[in-house]
Short mmCIF file of C-alpha atoms and ligand atoms in Angstrom, two decimals:
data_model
loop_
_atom_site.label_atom_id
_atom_site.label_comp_id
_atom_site.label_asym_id
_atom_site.label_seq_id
_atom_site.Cartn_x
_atom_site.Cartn_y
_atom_site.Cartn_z
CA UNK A 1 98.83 85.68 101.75
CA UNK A 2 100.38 84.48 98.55
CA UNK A 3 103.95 84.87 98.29
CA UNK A 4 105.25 88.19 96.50
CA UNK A 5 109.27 87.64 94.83
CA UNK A 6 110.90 90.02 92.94
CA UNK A 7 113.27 90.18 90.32
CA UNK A 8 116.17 92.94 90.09
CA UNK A 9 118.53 93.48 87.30
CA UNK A 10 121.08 95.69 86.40
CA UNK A 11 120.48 99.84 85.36
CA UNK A 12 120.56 100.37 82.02
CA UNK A 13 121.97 103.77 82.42
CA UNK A 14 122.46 106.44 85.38
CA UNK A 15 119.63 106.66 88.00
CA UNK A 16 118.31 110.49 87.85
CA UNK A 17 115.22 112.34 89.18
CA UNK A 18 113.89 113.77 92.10
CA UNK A 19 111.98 111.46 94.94
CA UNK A 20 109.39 111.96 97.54
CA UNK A 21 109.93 108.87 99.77
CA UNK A 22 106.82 108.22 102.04
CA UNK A 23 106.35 109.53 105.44
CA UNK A 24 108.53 108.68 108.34
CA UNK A 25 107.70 105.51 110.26
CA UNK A 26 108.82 106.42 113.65
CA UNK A 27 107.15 110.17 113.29
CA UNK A 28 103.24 108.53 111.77
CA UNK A 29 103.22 106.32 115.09
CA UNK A 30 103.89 108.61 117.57
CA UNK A 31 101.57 111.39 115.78
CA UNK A 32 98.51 108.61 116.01
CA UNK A 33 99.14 107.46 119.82
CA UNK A 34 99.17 111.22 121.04
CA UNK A 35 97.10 112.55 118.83
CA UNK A 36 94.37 109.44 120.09
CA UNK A 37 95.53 110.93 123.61
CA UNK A 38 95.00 114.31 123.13
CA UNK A 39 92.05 116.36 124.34
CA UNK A 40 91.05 117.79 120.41
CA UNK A 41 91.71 116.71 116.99
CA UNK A 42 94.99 116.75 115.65
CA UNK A 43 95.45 116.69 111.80
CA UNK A 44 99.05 114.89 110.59
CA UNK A 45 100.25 115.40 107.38
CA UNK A 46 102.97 113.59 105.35
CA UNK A 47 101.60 110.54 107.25
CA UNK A 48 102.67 106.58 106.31
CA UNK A 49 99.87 104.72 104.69
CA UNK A 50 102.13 101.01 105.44
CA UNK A 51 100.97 98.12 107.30
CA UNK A 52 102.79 98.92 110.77
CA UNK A 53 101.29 102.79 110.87
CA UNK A 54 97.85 101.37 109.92
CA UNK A 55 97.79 98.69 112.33
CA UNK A 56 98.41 101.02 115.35
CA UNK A 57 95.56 103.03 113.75
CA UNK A 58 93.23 100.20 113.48
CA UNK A 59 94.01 99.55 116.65
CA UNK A 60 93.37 102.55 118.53
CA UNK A 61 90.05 103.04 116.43
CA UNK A 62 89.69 99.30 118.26
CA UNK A 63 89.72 101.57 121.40
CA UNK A 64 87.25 104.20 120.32
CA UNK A 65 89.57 106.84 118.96
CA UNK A 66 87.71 108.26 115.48
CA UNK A 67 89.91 108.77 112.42
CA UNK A 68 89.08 110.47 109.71
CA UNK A 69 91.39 110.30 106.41
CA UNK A 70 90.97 113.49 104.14
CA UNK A 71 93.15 112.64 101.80
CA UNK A 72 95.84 109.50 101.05
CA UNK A 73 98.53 110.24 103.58
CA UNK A 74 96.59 112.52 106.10
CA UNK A 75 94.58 111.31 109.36
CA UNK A 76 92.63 113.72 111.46
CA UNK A 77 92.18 112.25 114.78
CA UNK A 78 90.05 112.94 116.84
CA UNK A 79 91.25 112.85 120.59
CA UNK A 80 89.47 111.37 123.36
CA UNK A 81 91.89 112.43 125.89
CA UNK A 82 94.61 111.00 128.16
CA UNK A 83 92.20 108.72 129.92
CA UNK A 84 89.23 108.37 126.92
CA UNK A 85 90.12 104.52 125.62
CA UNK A 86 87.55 102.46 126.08
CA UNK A 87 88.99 98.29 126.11
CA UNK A 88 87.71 96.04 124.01
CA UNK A 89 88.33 91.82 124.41
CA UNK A 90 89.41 91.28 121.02
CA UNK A 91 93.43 90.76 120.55
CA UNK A 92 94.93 94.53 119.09
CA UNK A 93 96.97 93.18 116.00
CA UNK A 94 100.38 94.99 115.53
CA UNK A 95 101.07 92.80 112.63
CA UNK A 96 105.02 93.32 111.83
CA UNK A 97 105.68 96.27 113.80
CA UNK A 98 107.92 95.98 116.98
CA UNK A 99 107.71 99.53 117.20
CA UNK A 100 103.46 99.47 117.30
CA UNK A 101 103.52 96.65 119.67
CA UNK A 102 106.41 98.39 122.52
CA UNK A 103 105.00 101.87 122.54
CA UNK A 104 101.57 100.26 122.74
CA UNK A 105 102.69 98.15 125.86
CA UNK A 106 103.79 100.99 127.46
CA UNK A 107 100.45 103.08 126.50
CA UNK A 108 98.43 99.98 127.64
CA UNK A 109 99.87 99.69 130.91
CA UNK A 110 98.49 102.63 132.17
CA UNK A 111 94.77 101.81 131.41
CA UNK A 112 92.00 100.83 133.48
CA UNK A 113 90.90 97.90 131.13
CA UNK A 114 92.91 94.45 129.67
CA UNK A 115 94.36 94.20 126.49
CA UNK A 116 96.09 91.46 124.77
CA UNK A 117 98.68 93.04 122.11
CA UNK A 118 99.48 90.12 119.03
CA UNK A 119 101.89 90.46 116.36
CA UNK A 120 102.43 88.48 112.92
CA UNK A 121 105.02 85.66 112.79
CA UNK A 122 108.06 87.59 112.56
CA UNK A 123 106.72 89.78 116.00
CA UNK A 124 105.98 86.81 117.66
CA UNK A 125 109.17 85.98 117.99
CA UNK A 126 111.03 89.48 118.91
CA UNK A 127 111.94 90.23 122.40
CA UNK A 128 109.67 91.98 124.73
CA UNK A 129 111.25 91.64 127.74
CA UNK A 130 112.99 94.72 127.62
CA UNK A 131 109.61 96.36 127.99
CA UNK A 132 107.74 94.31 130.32
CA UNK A 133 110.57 94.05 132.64
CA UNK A 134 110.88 97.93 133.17
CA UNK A 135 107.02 98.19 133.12
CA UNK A 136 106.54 95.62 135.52
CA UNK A 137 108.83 97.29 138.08
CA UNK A 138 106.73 100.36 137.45
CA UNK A 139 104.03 98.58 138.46
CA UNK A 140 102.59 96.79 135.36
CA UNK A 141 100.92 93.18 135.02
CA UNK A 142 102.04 91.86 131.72
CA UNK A 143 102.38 88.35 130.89
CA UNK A 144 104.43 87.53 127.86
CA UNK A 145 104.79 84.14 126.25
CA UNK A 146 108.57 83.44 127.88
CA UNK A 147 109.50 87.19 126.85
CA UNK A 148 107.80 86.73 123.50
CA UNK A 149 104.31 88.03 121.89
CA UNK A 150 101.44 87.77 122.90
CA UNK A 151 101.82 90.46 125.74
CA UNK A 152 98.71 90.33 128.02
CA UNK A 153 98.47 93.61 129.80
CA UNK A 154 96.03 93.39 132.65
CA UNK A 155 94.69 96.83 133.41
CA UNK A 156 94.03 98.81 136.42
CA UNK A 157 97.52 99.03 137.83
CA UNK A 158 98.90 101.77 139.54
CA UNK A 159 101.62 102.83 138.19
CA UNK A 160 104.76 104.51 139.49
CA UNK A 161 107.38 106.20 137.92
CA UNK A 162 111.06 105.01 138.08
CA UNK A 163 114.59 105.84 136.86
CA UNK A 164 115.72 103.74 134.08
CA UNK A 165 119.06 102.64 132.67
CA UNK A 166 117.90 100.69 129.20
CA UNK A 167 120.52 98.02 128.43
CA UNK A 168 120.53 99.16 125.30
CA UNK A 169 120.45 102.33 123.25
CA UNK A 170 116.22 101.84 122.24
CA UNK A 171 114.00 104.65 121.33
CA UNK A 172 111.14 101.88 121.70
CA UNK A 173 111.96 101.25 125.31
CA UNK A 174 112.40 104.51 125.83
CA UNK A 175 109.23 105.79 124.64
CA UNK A 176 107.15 102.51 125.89
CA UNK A 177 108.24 104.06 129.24
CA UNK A 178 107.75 107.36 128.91
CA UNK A 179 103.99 106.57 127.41
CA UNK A 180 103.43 104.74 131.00
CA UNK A 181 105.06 107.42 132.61
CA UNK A 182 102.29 109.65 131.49
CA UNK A 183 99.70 107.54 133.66
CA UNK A 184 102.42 106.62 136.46
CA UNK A 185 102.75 108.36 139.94
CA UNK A 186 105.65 111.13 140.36
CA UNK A 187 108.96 110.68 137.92
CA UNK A 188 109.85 108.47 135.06
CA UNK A 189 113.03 109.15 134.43
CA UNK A 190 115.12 107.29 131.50
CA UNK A 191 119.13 107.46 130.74
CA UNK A 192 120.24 105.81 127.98
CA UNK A 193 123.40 104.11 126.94
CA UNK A 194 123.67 106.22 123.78
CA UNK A 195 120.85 108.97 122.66
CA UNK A 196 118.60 107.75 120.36
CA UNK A 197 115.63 109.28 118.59
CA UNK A 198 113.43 111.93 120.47
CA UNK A 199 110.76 112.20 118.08
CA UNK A 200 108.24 110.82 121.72
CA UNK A 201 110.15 113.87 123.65
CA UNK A 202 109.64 116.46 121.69
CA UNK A 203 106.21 115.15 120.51
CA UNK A 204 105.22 115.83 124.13
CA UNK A 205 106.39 119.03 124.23
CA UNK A 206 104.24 120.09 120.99
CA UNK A 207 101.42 118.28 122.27
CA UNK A 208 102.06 120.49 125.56
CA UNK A 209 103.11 117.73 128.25
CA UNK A 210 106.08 119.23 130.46
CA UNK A 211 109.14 117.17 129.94
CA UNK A 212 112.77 117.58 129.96
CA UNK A 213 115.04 116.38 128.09
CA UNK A 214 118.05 116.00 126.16
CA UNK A 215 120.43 113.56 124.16
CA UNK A 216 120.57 110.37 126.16
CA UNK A 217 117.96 111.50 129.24
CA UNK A 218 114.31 112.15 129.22
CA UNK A 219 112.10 113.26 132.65
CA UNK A 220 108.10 113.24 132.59
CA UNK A 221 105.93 113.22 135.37
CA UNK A 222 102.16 112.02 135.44
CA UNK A 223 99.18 113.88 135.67
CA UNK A 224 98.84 116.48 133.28
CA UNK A 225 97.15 116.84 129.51
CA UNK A 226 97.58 116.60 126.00
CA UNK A 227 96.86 119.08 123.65
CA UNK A 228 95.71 118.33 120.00
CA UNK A 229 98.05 119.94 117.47
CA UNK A 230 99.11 119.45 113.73
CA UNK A 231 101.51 117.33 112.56
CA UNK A 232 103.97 117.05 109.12
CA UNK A 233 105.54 113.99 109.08
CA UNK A 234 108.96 114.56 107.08
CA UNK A 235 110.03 111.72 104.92
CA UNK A 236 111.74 108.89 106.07
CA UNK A 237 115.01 108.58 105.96
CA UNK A 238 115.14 104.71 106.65
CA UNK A 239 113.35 104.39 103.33
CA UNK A 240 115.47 107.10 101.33
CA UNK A 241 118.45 105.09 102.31
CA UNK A 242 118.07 102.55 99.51
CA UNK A 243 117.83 105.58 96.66
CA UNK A 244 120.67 107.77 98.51
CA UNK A 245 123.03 103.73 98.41
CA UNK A 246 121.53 103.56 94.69
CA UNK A 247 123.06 106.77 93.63
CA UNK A 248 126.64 106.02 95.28
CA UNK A 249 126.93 102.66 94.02
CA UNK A 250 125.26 103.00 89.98
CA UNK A 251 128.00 104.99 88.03
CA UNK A 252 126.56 108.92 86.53
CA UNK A 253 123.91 108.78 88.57
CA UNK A 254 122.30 111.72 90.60
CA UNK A 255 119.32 111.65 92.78
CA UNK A 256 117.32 114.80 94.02
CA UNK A 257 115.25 113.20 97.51
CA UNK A 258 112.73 115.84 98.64
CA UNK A 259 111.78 116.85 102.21
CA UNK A 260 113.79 113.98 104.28
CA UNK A 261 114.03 114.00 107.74
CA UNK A 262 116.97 114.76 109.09
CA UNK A 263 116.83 114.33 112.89
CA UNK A 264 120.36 113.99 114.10
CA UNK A 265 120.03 110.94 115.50
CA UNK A 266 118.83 109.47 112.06
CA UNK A 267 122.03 110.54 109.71
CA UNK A 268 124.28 107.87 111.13
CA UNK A 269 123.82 106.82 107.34
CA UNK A 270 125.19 109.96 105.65
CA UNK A 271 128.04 110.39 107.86
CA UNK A 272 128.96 106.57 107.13
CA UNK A 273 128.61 106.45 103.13
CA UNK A 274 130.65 110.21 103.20
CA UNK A 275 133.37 108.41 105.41
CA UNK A 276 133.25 105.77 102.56
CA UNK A 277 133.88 108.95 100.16
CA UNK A 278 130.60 109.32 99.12
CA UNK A 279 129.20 112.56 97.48
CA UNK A 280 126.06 113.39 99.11
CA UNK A 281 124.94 117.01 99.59
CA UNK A 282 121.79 119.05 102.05
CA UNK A 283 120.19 121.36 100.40
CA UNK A 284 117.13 123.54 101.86
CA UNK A 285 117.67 123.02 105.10
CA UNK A 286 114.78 124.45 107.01
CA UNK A 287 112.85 123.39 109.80
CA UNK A 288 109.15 121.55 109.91
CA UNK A 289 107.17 121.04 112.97
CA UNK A 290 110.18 121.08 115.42
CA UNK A 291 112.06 118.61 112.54
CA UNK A 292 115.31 119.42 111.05
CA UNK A 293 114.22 118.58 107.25
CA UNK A 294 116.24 119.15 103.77
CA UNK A 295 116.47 118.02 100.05
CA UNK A 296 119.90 115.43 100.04
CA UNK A 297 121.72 115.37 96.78
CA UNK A 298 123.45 112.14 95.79
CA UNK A 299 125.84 111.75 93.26
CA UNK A 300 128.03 108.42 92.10
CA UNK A 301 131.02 108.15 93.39
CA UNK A 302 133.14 105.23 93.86
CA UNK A 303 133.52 104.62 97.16
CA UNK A 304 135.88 102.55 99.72
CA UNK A 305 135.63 100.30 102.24
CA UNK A 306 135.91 101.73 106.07
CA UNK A 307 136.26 100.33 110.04
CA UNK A 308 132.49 101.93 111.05
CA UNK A 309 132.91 104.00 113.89
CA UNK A 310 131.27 102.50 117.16
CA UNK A 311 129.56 105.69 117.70
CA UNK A 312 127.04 105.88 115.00
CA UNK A 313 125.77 102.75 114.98
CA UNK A 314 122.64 103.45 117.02
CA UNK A 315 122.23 106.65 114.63
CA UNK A 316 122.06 104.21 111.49
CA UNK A 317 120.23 101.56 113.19
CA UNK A 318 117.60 100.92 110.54
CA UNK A 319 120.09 101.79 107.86
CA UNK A 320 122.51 98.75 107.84
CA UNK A 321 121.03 96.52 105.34
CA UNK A 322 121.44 99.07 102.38
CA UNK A 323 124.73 99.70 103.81
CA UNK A 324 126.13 95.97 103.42
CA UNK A 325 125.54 96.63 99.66
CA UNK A 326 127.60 99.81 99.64
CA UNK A 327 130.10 97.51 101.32
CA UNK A 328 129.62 94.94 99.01
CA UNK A 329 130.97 97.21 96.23
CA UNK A 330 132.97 99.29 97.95
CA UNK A 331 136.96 99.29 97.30
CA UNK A 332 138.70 97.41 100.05
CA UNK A 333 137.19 96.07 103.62
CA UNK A 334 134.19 97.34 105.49
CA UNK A 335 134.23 96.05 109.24
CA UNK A 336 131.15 96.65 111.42
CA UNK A 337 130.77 96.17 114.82
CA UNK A 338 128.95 97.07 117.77
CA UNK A 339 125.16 96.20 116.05
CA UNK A 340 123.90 93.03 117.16
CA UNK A 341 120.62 94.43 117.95
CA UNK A 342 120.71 93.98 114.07
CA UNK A 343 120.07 90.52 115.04
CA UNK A 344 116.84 91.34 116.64
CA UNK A 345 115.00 93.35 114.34
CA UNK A 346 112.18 92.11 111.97
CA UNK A 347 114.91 89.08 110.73
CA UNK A 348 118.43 88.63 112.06
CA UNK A 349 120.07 91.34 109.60
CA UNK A 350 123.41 90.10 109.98
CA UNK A 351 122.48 86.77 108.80
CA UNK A 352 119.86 87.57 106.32
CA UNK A 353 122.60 89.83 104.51
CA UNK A 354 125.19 87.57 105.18
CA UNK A 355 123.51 84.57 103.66
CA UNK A 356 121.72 86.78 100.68
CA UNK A 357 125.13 88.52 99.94
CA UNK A 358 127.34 85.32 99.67
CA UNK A 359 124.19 83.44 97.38
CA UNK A 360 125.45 86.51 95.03
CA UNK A 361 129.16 85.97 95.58
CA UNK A 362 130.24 88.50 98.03
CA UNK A 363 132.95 87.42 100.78
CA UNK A 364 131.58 88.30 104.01
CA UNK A 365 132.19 86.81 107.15
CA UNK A 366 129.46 87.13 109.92
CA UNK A 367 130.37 88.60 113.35
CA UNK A 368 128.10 88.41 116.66
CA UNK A 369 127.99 91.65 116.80
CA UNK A 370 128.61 92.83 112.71
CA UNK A 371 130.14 92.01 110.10
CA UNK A 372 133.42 91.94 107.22
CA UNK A 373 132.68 92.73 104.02
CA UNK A 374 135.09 92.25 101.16
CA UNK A 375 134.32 94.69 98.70
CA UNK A 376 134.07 93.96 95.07
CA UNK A 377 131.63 93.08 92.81
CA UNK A 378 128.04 91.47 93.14
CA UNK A 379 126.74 88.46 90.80
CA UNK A 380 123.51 87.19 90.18
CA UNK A 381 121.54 85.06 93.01
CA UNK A 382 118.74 83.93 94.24
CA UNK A 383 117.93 85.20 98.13
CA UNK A 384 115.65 85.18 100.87
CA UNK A 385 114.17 88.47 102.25
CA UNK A 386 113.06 86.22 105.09
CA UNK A 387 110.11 88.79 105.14
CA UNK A 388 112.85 91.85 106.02
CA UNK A 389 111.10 94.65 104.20
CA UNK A 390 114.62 96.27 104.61
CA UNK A 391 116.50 93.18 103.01
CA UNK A 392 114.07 92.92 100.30
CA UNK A 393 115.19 96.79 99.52
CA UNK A 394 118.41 95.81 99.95
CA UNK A 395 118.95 93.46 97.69
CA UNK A 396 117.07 95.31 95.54
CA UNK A 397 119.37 97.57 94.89
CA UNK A 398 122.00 95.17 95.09
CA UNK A 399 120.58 93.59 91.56
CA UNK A 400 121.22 97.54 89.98
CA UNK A 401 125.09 96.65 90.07
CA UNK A 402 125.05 92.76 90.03
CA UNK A 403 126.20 91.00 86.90
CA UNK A 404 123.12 88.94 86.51
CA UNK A 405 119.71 89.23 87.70
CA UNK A 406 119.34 89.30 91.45
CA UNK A 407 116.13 87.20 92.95
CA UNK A 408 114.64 87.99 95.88
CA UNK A 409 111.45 86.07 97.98
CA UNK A 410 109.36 87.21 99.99
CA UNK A 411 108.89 90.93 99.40
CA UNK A 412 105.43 91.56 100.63
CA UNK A 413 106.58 93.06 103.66
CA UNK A 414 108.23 96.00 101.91
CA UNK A 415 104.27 97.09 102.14
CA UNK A 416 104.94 97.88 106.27
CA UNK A 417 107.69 100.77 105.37
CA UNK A 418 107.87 101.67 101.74
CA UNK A 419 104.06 101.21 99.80
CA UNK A 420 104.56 101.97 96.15
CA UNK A 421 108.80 101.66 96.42
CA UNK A 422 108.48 99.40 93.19
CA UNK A 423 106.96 101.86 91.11
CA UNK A 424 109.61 104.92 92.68
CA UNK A 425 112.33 103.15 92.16
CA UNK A 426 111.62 101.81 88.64
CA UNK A 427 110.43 105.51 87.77
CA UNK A 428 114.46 106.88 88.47
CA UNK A 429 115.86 103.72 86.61
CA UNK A 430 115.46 100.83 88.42
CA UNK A 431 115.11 97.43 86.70
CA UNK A 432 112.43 95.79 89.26
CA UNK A 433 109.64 93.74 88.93
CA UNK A 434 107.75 90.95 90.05
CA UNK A 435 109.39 87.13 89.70
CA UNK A 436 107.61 84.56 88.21
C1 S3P B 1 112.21 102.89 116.32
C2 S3P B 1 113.33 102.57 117.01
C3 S3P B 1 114.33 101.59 116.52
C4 S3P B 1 114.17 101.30 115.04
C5 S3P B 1 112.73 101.10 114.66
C6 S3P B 1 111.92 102.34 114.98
C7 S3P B 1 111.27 103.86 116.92
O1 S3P B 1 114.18 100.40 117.25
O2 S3P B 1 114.91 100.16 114.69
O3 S3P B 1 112.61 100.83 113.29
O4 S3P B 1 110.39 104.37 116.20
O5 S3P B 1 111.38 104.12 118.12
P1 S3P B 1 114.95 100.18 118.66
O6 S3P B 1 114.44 101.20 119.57
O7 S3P B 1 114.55 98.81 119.09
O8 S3P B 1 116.39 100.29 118.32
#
């Protein structure tokens, strides 16, 4: 793949319009493994058309589920039932996604046939022990490469459910075993250190599998069906984050984003930037397919520099990047703590903003677990996205309020999350395009 940099520089003016982000990451897998479950064909709207949600498509077409795409952002699939996959011996690429590749595992383990689950560089080297391990005591084979991608999922295991306590708060190991759970004998049963998303719970429910649940605990059983139904994917939060941080941190501007998802356990975000006196309003609050949606108004505001409270960090887990830059210019000193699974994600997040921060002058000092962030202001720099979609985003917005150009390398990822975000972003103000 050739190498895609960008260049931002600072707004001309205010940032103003209205945005439709893409569809929510998190939501568009889910709707593909259950729909490809499902006894019918179920039609999802609002759907992602990145790299990750297209590579757990390919990959369940790999095992003989049918997908047809009416229209740009739409998949009907057509179920072949809890038990319909047929195996195949050629390696299911998950490319960048950790969350493809962990739900898959747990999907996979239940299956009468092999599968070998591969990932791109940045995959490779992401920790899947906290998957295998809990599926192997369910009764799993998996080998890993010392905890690592590829994960080689022998098939034909009998499976039995067990009651979990995750180490840490993780919607993926949640859902990777409550996927196997749906194959396994009797309970599966997880508790979690801190609730995190429940888009696989109450996806279950709509796709009428009994389970109980609520924040921080999740019960299914094995043994009964799926039912195809629609689903409207809201739009993703993790990717309105940079235009909501764009319109606190660019001075006049206002920004209008349209139809976000706003599942409580996504708007750590929002309730960190208003603690940092931002000015961010819901409007049209309503409710989509189960989903608490609305329209979120964000207007400049200067904003200051806050000790994060411990408690949202798993709410705003995706979110951090974007809000190192708010940091970055806030008034006064930002202190995080209480995120190293930062450090685990597509790059290590702490140091990948750390080190792209200070190349543009920014005082921060790198914790295990977080970070301090001396607000003030942002120069010019040349960084490395280290093929973070998130940091390339990041520091994308970053360049808006720098006092020289901001660089950034290796943006092609920003395709896995956010397709087209150059063109939105440059269509509300933004001053982005492609380096050299
Ligand atoms: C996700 C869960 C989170 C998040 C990821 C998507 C999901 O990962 O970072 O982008 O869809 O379940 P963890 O569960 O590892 O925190």
């Amino acid at each position: 793949m050739t190498r895609l940099d960008w260049l931002s520089r600072a707004a001309v003016g205010a940032l103003r319009g209205d945005v439709v982000v893409p569809g929510d990451k998190s939501v568009s897998h889910r709707a593909l493994m259950f729909g490809a479950l499902a006894e019918g064909t179920s039609h999802i709207r609002g759907f992602l058309e990145g790299e990750d949600t297209r590579a757990t498509a390919a990959i369940l077409g790999k095992l003989g589920v049918r997908f047809e795409t009416p229209a740009p952002g739409e998949r009907r699939v057509h179920g072949v039932g809890l038990h319909g996959l047929r195996g195949t011996t050629e390696p299911l690429d998950c490319g960048n996604a950790g969350t493809g590749m962990r739900l898959l595992a747990g999907l996979l383990a239940g299956q009468a046939f092999d599968s070998t689950l591969v990932g791109d560089e940045s995959l490779s080297r992401r920790p899947m022990r906290r998957v295998t391990d809990p599926l192997t005591t369910m009764g799993a084979s998996i080998d890993t490469d010392d905890g690592k991608p590829p994960l080689r999922i022998h098939g034909g295991s009998a499976l039995k459910g067990i009651t979990y306590h995750p180490p840490v708060a993780s919607a993926q190991i949640k859902s990777a075993l409550l996927l196997a759970g749906l194959y396994a004998e009797g309970k599966t049963e997880v508790i979690e250190p801190h609730p995190t998303r429940d888009y696989t719970e109450s996806m279950l429910k709509a796709f009428g599998w009994p389970i109980e649940y609520s924040p921080g605990k999740a019960t299914v059983e094995g043994g009964h069906t799926l039912h195809a139904v629609d689903v409207d994917v809201p739009a993703d939060i993790s990717s309105a984050a940079f235009f909501i941080v764009a319109a606190c941190i660019v001075p006049g501007s206002e920004l209008h984003l349209k139809g976000v998802g706003l599942n409580p356990r996504r708007t750590g975000l929002l309730a960190a930037l208003e603690l940092m006196g931002a000015d961010i309003s819901v409007e049209n609050e309503r409710s989509s397919g189960g989903e608490d949606i609305g329209d979120l108004i964000v207007r400049y505001r200067r904003l200051h520099g806050v000790a994060l409270p411990l408690d949202i960090v798993p709410d705003m887990i995706d979110e951090f990047p974007a809000l190192f830059v708010a940091a970055a210019v806030a008034d006064g000193l930002t202190t995080i703590r209480g995120a190293a699974e930062l450090r685990v994600k597509e790059s290590d997040r702490i140091a990948s903003m750390a080190a792209g921060l200070q190349a543009c002058g920014v005082k921060i000092d790198e914790l295990p677990d977080g970070a301090m962030i001396q607000g003030g202001a942002i120069g010019g720099g040349t960084i490395d996205s280290h093929g973070d979609h998130r940091i390339a985003m990041s520091f994308a917005i970053a360049g808006l309020v720098a006092s020289a150009p901001i660089t950034i390398g290796d943006c092609a990822n920003v395709a896995t999350s956010f397709p087209g975000f150059m063109e939105l972003a440059n269509g509300v103000g933004f001053q982005l395009e492609r380096a050299g």
